Coordinates of C-alpha atoms in Angstrom, one line a residue:
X569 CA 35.0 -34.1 -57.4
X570 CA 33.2 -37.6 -56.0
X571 CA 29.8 -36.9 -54.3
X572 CA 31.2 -37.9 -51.3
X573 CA 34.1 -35.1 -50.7
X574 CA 31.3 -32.8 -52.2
X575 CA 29.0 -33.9 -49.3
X576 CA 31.9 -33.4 -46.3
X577 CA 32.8 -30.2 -47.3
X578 CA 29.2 -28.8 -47.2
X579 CA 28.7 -30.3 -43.6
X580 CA 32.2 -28.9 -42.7
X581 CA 30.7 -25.3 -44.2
X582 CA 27.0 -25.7 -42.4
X583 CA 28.9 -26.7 -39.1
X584 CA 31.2 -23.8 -39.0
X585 CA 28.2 -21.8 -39.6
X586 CA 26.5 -23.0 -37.0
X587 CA 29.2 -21.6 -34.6
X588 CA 29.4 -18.5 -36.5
X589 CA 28.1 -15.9 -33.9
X590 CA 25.3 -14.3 -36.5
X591 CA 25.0 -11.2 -34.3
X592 CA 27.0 -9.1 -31.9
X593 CA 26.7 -11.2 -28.5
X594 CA 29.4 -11.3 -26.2
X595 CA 30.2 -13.0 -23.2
X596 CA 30.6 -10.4 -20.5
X597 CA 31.5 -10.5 -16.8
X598 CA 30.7 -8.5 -13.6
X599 CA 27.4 -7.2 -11.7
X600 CA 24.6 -5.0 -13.4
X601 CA 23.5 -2.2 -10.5
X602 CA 20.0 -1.3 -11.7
X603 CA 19.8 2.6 -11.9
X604 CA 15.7 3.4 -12.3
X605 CA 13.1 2.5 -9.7
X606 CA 11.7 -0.3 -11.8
X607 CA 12.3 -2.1 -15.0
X608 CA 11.3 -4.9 -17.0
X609 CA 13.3 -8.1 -17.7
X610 CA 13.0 -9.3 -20.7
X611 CA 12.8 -12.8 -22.5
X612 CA 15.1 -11.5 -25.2
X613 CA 17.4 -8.7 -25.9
X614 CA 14.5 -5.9 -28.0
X615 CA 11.4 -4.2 -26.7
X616 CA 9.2 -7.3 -29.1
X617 CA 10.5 -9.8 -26.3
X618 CA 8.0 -10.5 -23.7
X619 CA 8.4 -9.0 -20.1
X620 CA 9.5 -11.8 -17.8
X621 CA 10.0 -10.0 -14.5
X622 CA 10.5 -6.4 -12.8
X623 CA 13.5 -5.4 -11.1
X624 CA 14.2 -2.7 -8.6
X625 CA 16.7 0.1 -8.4
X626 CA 19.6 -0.7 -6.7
X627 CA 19.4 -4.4 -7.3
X628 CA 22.8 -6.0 -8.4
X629 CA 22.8 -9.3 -11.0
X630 CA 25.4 -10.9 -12.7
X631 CA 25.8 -10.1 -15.9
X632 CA 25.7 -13.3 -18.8
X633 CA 26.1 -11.6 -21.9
X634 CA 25.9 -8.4 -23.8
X635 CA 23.8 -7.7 -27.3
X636 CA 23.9 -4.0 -28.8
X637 CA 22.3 -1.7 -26.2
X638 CA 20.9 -5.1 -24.2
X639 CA 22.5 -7.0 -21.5
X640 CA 21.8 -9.9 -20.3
X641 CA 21.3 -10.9 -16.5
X642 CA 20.8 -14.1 -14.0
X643 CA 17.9 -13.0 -12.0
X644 CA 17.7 -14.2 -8.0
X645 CA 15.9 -17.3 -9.0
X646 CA 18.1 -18.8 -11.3
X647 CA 16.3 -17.8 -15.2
X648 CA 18.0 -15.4 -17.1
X649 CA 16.7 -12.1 -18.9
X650 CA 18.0 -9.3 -20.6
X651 CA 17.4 -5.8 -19.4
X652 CA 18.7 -2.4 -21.3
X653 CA 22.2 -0.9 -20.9
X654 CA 21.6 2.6 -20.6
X655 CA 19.3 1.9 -17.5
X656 CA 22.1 -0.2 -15.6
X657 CA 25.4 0.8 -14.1
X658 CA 28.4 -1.9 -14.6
X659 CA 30.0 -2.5 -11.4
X660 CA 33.1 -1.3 -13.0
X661 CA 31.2 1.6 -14.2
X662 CA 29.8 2.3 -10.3
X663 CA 33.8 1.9 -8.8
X664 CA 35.2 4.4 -11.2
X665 CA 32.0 6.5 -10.8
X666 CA 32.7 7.1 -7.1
X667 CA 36.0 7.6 -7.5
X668 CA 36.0 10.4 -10.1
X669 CA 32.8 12.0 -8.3
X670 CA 34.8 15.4 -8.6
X671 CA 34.7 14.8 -12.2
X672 CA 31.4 16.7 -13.4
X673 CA 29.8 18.4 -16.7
X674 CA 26.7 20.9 -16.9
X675 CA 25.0 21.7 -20.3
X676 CA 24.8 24.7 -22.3
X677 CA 22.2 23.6 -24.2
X678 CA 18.5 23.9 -23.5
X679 CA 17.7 20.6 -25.8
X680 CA 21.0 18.6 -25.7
X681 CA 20.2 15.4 -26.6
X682 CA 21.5 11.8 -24.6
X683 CA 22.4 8.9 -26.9
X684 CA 23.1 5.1 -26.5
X685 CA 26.9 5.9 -27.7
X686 CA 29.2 8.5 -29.0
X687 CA 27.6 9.4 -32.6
X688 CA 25.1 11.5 -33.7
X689 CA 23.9 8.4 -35.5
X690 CA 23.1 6.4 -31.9
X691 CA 19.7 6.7 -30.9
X692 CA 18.2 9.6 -28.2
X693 CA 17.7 8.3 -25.3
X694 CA 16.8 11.4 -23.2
X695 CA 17.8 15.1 -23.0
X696 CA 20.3 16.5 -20.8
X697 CA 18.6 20.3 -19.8
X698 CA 20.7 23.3 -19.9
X699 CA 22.0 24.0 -16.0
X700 CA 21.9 20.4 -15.0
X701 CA 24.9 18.9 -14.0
X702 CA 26.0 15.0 -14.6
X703 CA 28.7 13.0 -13.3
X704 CA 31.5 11.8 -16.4
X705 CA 32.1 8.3 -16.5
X706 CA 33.7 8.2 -19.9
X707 CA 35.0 9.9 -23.0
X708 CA 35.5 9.6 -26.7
X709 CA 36.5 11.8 -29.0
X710 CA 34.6 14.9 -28.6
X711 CA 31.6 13.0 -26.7
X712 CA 31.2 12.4 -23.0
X713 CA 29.6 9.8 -21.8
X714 CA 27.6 10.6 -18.3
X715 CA 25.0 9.8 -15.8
X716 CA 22.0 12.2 -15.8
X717 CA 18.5 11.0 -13.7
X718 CA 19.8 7.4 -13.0
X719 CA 20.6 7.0 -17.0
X720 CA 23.9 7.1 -18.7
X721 CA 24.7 8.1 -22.3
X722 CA 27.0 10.4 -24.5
X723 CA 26.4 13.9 -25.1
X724 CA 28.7 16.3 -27.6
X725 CA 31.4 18.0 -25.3
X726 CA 31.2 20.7 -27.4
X727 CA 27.6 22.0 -24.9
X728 CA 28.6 20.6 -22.1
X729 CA 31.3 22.8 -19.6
X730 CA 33.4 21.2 -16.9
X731 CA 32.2 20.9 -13.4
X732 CA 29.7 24.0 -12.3
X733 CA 28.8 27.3 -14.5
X734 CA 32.3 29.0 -14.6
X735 CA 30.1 32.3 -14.8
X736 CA 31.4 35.0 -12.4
X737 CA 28.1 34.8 -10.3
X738 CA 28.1 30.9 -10.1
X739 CA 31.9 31.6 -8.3
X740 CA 30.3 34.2 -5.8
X741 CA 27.3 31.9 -4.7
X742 CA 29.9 29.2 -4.3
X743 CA 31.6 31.8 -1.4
X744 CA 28.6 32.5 -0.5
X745 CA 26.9 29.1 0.0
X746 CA 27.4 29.1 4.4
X747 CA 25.3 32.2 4.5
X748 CA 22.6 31.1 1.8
X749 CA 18.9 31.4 2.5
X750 CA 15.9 29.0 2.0
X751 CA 12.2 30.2 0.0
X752 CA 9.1 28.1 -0.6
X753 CA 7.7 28.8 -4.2
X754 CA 4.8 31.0 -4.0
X755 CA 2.7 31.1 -7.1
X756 CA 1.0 27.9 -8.5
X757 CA 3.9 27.2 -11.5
X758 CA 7.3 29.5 -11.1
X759 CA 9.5 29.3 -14.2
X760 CA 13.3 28.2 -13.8
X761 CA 15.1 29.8 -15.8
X762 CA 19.0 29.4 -17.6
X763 CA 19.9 33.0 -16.9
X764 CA 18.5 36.3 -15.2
X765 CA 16.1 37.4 -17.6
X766 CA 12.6 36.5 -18.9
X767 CA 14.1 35.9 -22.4
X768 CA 16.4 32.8 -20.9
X769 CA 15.3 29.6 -21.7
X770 CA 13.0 28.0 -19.4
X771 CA 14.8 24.8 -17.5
X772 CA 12.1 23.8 -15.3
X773 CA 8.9 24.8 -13.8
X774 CA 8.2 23.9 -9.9
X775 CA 5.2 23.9 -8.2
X776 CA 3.8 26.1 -5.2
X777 CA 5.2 25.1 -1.9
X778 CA 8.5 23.5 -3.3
X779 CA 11.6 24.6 -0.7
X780 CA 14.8 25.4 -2.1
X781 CA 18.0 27.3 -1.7
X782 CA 18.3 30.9 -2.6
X783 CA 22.5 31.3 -3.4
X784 CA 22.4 35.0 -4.1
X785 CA 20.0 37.7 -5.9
X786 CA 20.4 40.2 -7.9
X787 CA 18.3 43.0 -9.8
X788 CA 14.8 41.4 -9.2
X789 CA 16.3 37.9 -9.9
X790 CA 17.4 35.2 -7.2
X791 CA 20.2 32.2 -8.0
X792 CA 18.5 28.7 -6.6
X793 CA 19.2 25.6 -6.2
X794 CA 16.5 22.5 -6.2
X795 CA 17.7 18.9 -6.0
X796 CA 21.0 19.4 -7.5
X797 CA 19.4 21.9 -10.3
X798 CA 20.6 25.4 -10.6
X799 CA 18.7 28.5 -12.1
X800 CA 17.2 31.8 -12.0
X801 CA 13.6 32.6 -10.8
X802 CA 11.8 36.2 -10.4
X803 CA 12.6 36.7 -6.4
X804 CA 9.7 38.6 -5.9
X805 CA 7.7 35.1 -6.7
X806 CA 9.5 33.1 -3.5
X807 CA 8.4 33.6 0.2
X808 CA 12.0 33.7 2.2
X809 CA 13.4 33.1 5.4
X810 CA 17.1 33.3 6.7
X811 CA 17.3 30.2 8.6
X812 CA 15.4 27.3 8.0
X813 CA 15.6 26.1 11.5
X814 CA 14.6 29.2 13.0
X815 CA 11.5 29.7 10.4
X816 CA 9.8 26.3 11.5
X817 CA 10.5 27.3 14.9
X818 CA 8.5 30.5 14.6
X819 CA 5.8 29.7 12.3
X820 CA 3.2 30.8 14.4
X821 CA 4.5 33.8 15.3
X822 CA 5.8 34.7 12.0
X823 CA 2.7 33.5 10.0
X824 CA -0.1 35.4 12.5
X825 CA -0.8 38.1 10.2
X826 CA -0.8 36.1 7.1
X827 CA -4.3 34.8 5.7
X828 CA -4.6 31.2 3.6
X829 CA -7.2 32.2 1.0
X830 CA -9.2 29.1 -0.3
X831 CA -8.7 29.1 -4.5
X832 CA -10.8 26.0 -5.2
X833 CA -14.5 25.2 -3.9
X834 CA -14.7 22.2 -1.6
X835 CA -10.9 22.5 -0.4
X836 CA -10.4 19.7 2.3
X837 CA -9.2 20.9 5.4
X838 CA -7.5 18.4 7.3
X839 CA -6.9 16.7 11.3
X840 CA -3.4 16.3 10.3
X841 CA -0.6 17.8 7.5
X842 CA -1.4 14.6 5.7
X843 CA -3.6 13.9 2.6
X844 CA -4.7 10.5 4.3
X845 CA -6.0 12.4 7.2
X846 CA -8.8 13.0 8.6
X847 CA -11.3 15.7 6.8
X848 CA -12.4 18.4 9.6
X849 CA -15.0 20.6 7.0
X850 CA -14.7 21.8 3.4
X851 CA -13.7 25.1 2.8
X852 CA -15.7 27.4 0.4
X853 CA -13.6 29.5 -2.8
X854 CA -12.7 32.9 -1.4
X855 CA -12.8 31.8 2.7
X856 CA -10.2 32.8 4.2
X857 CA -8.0 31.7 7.5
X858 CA -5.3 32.9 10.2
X859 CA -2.3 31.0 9.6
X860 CA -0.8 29.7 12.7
X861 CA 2.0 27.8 12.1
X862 CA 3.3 25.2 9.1
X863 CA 4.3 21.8 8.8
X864 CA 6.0 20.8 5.8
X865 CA 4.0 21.9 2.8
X866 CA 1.2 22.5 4.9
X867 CA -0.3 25.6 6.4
X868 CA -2.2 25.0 10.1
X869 CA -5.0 27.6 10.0
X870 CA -7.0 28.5 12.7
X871 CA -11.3 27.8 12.7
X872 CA -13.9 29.5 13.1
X873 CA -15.1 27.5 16.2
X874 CA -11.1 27.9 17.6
X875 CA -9.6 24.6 16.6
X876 CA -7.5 24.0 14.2
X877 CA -6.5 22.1 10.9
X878 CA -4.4 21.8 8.0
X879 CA -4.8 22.9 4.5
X880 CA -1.9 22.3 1.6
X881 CA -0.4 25.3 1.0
X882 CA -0.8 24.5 -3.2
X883 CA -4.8 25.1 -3.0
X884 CA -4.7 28.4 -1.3
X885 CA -3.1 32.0 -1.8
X886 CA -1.6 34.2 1.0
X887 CA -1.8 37.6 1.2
X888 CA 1.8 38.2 0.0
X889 CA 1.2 34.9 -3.3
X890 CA -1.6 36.9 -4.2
X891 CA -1.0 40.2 -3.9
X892 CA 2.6 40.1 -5.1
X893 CA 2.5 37.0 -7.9
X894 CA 0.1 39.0 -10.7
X895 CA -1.8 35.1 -11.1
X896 CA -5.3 35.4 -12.7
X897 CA -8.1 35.0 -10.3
X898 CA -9.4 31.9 -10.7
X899 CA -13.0 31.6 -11.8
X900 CA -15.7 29.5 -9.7
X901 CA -16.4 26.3 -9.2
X902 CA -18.7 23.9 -7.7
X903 CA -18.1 23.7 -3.7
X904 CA -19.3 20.9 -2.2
X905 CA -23.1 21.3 -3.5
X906 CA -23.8 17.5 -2.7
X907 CA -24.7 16.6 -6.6
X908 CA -22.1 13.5 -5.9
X909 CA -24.4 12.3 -3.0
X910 CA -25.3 8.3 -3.7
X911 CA -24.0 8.6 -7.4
X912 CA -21.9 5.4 -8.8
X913 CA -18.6 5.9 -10.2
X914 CA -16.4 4.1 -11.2
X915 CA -12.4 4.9 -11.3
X916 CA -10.1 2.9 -13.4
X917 CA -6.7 2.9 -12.9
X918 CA -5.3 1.8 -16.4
X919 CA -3.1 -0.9 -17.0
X920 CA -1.6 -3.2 -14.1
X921 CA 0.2 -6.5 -13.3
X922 CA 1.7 -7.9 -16.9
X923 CA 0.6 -5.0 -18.2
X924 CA 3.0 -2.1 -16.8
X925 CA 1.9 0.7 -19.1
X926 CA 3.7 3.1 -20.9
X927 CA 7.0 3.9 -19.2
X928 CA 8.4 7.1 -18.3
X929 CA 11.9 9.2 -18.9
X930 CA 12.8 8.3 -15.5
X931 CA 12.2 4.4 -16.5
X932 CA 9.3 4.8 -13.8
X933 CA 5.9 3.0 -14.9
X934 CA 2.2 4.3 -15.8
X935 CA 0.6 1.5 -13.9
X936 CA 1.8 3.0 -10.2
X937 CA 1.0 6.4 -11.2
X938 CA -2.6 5.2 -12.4
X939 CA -3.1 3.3 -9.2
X940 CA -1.8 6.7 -7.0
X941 CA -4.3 8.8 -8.4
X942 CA -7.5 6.6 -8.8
X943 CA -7.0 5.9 -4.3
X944 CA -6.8 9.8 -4.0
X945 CA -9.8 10.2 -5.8
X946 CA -11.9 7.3 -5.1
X947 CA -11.3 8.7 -1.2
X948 CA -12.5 12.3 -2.4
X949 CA -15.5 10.9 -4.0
X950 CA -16.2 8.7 -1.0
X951 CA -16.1 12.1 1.2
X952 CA -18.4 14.0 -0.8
X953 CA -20.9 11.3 -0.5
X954 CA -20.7 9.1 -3.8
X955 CA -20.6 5.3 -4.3
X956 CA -17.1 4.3 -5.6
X957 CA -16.0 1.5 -6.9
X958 CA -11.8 1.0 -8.1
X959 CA -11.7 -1.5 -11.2
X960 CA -8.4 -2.7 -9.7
X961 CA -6.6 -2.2 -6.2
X962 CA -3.2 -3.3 -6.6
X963 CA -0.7 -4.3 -9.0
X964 CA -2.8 -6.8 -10.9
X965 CA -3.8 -7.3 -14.5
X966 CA -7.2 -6.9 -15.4
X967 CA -9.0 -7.0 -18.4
X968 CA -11.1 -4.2 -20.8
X969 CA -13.8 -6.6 -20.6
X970 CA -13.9 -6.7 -16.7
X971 CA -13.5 -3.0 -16.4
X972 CA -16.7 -2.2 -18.6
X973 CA -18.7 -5.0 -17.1
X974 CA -18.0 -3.8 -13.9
X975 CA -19.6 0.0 -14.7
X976 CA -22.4 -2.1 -16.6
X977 CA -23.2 -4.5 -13.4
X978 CA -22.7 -1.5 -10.9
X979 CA -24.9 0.5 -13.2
X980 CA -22.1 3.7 -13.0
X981 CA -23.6 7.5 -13.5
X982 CA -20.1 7.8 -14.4
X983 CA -16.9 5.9 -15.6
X984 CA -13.5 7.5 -15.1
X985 CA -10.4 5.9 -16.6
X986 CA -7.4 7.1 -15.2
X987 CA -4.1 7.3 -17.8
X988 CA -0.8 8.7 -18.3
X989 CA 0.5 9.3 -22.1
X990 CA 3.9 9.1 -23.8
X991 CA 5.3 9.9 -27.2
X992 CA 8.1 9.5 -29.0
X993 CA 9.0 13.5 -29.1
X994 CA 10.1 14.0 -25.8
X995 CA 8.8 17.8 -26.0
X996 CA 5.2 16.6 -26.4
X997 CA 3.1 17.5 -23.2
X998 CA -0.2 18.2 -21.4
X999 CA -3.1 16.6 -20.4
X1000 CA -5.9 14.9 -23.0
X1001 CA -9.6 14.3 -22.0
X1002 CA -11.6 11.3 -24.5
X1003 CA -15.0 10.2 -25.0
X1004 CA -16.4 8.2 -27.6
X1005 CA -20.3 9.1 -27.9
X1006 CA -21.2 12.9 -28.4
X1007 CA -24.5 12.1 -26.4
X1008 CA -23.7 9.8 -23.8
X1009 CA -19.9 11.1 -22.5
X1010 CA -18.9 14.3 -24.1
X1011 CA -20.9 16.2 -21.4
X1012 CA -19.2 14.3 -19.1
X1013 CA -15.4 14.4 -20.7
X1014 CA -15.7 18.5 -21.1
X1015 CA -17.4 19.1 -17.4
X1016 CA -14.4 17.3 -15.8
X1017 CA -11.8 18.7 -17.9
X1018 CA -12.9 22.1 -17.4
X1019 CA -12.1 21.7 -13.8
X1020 CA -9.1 20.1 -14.4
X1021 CA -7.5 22.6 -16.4
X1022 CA -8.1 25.2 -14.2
X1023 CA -5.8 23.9 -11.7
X1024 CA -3.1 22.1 -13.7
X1025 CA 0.2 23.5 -14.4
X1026 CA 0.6 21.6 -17.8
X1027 CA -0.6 22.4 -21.1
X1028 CA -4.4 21.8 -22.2
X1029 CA -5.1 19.6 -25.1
X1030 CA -8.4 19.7 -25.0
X1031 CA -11.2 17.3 -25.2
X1032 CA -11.3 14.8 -28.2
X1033 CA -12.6 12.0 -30.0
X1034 CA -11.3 8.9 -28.4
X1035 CA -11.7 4.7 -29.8
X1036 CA -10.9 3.5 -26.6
X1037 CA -12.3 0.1 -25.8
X1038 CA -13.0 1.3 -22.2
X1039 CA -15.6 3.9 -23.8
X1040 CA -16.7 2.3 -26.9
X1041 CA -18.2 -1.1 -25.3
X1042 CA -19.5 1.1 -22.1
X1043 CA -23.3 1.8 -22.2
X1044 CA -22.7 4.1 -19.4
X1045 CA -21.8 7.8 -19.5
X1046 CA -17.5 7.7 -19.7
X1047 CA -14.3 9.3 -20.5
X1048 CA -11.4 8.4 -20.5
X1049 CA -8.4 11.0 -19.3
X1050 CA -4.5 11.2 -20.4
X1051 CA -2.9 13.1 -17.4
X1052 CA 0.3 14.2 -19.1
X1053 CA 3.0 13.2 -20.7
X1054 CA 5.8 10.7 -18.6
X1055 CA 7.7 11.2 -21.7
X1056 CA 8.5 14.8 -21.3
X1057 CA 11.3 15.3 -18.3
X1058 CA 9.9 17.7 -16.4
X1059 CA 6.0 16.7 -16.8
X1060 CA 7.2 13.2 -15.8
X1061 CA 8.3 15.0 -12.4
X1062 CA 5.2 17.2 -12.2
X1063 CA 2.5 14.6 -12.6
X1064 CA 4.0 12.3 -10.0
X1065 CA 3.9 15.2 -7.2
X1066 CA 1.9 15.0 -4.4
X1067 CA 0.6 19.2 -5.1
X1068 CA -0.3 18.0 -8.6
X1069 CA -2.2 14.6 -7.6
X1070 CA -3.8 17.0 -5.3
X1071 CA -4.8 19.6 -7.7
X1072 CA -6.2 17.0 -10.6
X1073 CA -8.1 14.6 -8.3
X1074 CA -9.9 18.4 -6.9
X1075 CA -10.7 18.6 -10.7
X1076 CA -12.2 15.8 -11.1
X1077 CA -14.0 16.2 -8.2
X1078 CA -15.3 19.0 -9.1
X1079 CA -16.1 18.2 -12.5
X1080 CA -17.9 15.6 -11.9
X1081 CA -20.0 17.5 -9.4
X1082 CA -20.4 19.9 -12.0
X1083 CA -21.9 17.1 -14.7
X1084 CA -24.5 16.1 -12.0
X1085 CA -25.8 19.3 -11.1

């Protein structure tokens, strides 16, 4: 063969390769409905890629091209970015969704696992929890694919059932549904449970003051329903009324001989049923106050001096939550002894701008659930007489280096960095305090996490060792706090309620109060 023929058919082989699609790209057509509150856009189609923008739920975008489990989009502004599949809806998918709404599945399965397709050999994605229901928008030979928390995936069919529980009792509370009552949780944590017995599996937990339907009860047990989530709970833990409507119209009536009992030292009672309210006084652990009506998750109590305020009904007991729920007294705290007056704190919500944080189940991000607590806080601190100063107050990136400087040019008594954790084992939960000197912050890490824990509903993983840059480069006394898990499901939806973000930020508080005694 001349050198020349040898030379064309090498840059007819190079050329064709150059047009030889080395991956799975392909063009795709139609809209991308973004199904979680906020996600990041990305310059390529992996997690390595650089974030190039935020999106919000609801959001529709063309859709360019499609790579694996990535999609890509054109954005508002003209650029182009990919964004994963499982945490879009196609608008085909959406049309066909709406239409086949009838078309339902609930798990069997305490741990069924969500995947990117229909294969045990696609990754987990998320779990779908026995009793919850999802909508079908696909199947494939014994898989299902569905939508479950604004993701979709596959699940086997063989733990899944169709539509509702076809139990006898799911059919009754079904007939029964026009004449179903409401309760408000009563204890501090309630367990949801699969079935009717403490042995069931545990599908949820919800927090004091949480409404939901009661469909029928039977032998000590009551059949609710909370946001679309059905399960068992011990009745005997839920404070019920017959008709909602009626119930707010005679609260005061109905609530005269029922006492609020103060749990937590330095309990702010409120002008309005509002955390951003006004504080009227701080209540003392173990004072107690005439109920006189509700509003929302919020007991009006009557004063001493004959006005009235409003206390959340998540840091107090009633006569019937205390008597009746078995819950462990809680031991004392600090209230309100003024050790916080004209000390300098510093709260740092982690992460921000650029930097979103870990992200959660949900698709929801660290950085607004940092920011969240740090306000509450910082305004607590404030109240009780101590000089705070936030090391961001919006959605914007700063660095380690200007967090620490700022607790070494404000000369802090105390630094408190504010986090959320994730891990890859979904199951993985509770709440982590760090320091990194023994003799400057472990004092201070094992005070505030003392007080912490004795509100929380989530697991306590103590107080450890931490290398955190935050701590390590800080010559002031500072720890450094993982608030739970956004990883795990149903911590994810703990942590970012309002009763929790109440009950930590009194913790801290209180802690800190403690460490300046």
């Amino acid at each position: 063969m001349s050198k020349k023929y040898f030379v064309l058919i090498v840059c007819i082989i190079v050329a064709g390769a150059l047009f030889t699609p080395f991956s799975s790209v392909t063009a795709a057509q139609g809209e991308a409905v973004i199904a979680t509150d906020e996600m990041n856009v990305r310059s390529g189609p992996g997690l390595s890629y650089g974030i190039t923008a935020e999106v919000k739920k609801g959001e529709h975008y063309p859709i360019l091209k499609e790579d694996g489990d990535w999609v890509q989009i054109q954005l508002s502004s003209g650029e182009k970015g990919w964004v994963v599949s499982w945490l879009i809806t196609k608008e085909d998918q959406a049309s066909s969704s709406s239409s086949e709404s009838s078309d339902t599945v609930t798990s069997t399965d305490p741990d069924l696992r969500m995947r990117t397709g229909p294969g045990t050999s696609y990754e987990v994605i998320g779990k779908f929890p026995q009793g919850s229901q999802a909508s079908v928008i696909d199947k494939d030979s014994g898989w299902i694919k569905i939508s479950y928390q604004n993701a979709t995936g596959w699940v086997s069919s063989e733990y899944v059932t169709s539509g509702g529980s076809s139990s006898a009792s799911d059919e009754s509370d079904q007939t029964e549904s026009s004449g179903a009552s409401t309760g408000t949780v009563g204890v501090s944590s309630l367990n949801v449970r699969a079935s009717a017995s403490h042995d069931a599996a545990i599908i949820t937990k919800l927090d004091r003051g949480m409404k939901l339907t009661i469909l029928n009860e039977k032998n000590g047990w009551a059949h609710i329903e909370v946001n679309g989530l059905k399960g068992w709970v011990a009745s005997h833990y839920l404070l019920t009324s017959s008709d909602p409507a009626e119930d707010s119209a005679n609260a005061g009536s109905s609530s005269t001989a029922k006492k609020a009992y103060i749990v937590y030292g330095g309990t702010n009672l409120r002008s309005e049923a509002s955390t951003s309210a006004s504080i009227v006084e701080r209540a003392a652990k173990g004072d107690s106050y005439t109920i006189t009506g509700s509003k929302g998750s919020w007991y009006e109590i009557k004063l001493d001096n004959g006005q009235t305020a409003y206390v959340a009904n998540w840091v107090v007991q009633t006569s019937k939550s205390a008597e009746e729920a078995g819950e462990p007294p809680v031991s004392d705290s600090p209230s309100g002894n003024g050790s916080l007056n004209n000390k300098t704190i510093i709260v740092d919500p982690g992460h921000g701008g650029k930097d979103s944080g870990t992200i959660g189940y949900s698709g929801k991000f660290e950085k607004n659930l940092t920011i969240k607590t740090a306000k509450l806080l910082a305004s607590k601190l404030r109240s009780a007489g101590a000089d705070v100063y936030v090391t961001r107050q919006d959605d914007t990136f700063v660095s380690l280096q200007s967090r620490v400087s700022t607790s070494h040019y404000r000369n802090a008594d105390a630094f408190i960095s504010i986090h959320y954790d994730s891990y890859a084992d979904t199951s993985t939960r509770g709440s982590t305090a760090y320091y990194y000197s023994p003799a400057k912050d472990q004092e201070l890490a094992s005070d505030v996490h003392s007080e912490v824990v004795k509100r929380s509903s989530i697991p306590d993983r103590g107080v450890l060792f931490g290398d955190y840059f935050v701590l390590r480069e800080n010559r002031q006394p500072a720890m450094l706090y993982e608030l739970g898990y956004v990883s795990h499901p149903q911590e994810e939806a703990i942590v970012h309620s309002n009763s929790y973000q109440e009950k930590v930020t009194d913790g801290i508080e209180s802690g800190l109060e403690k460490y300046f005694q």
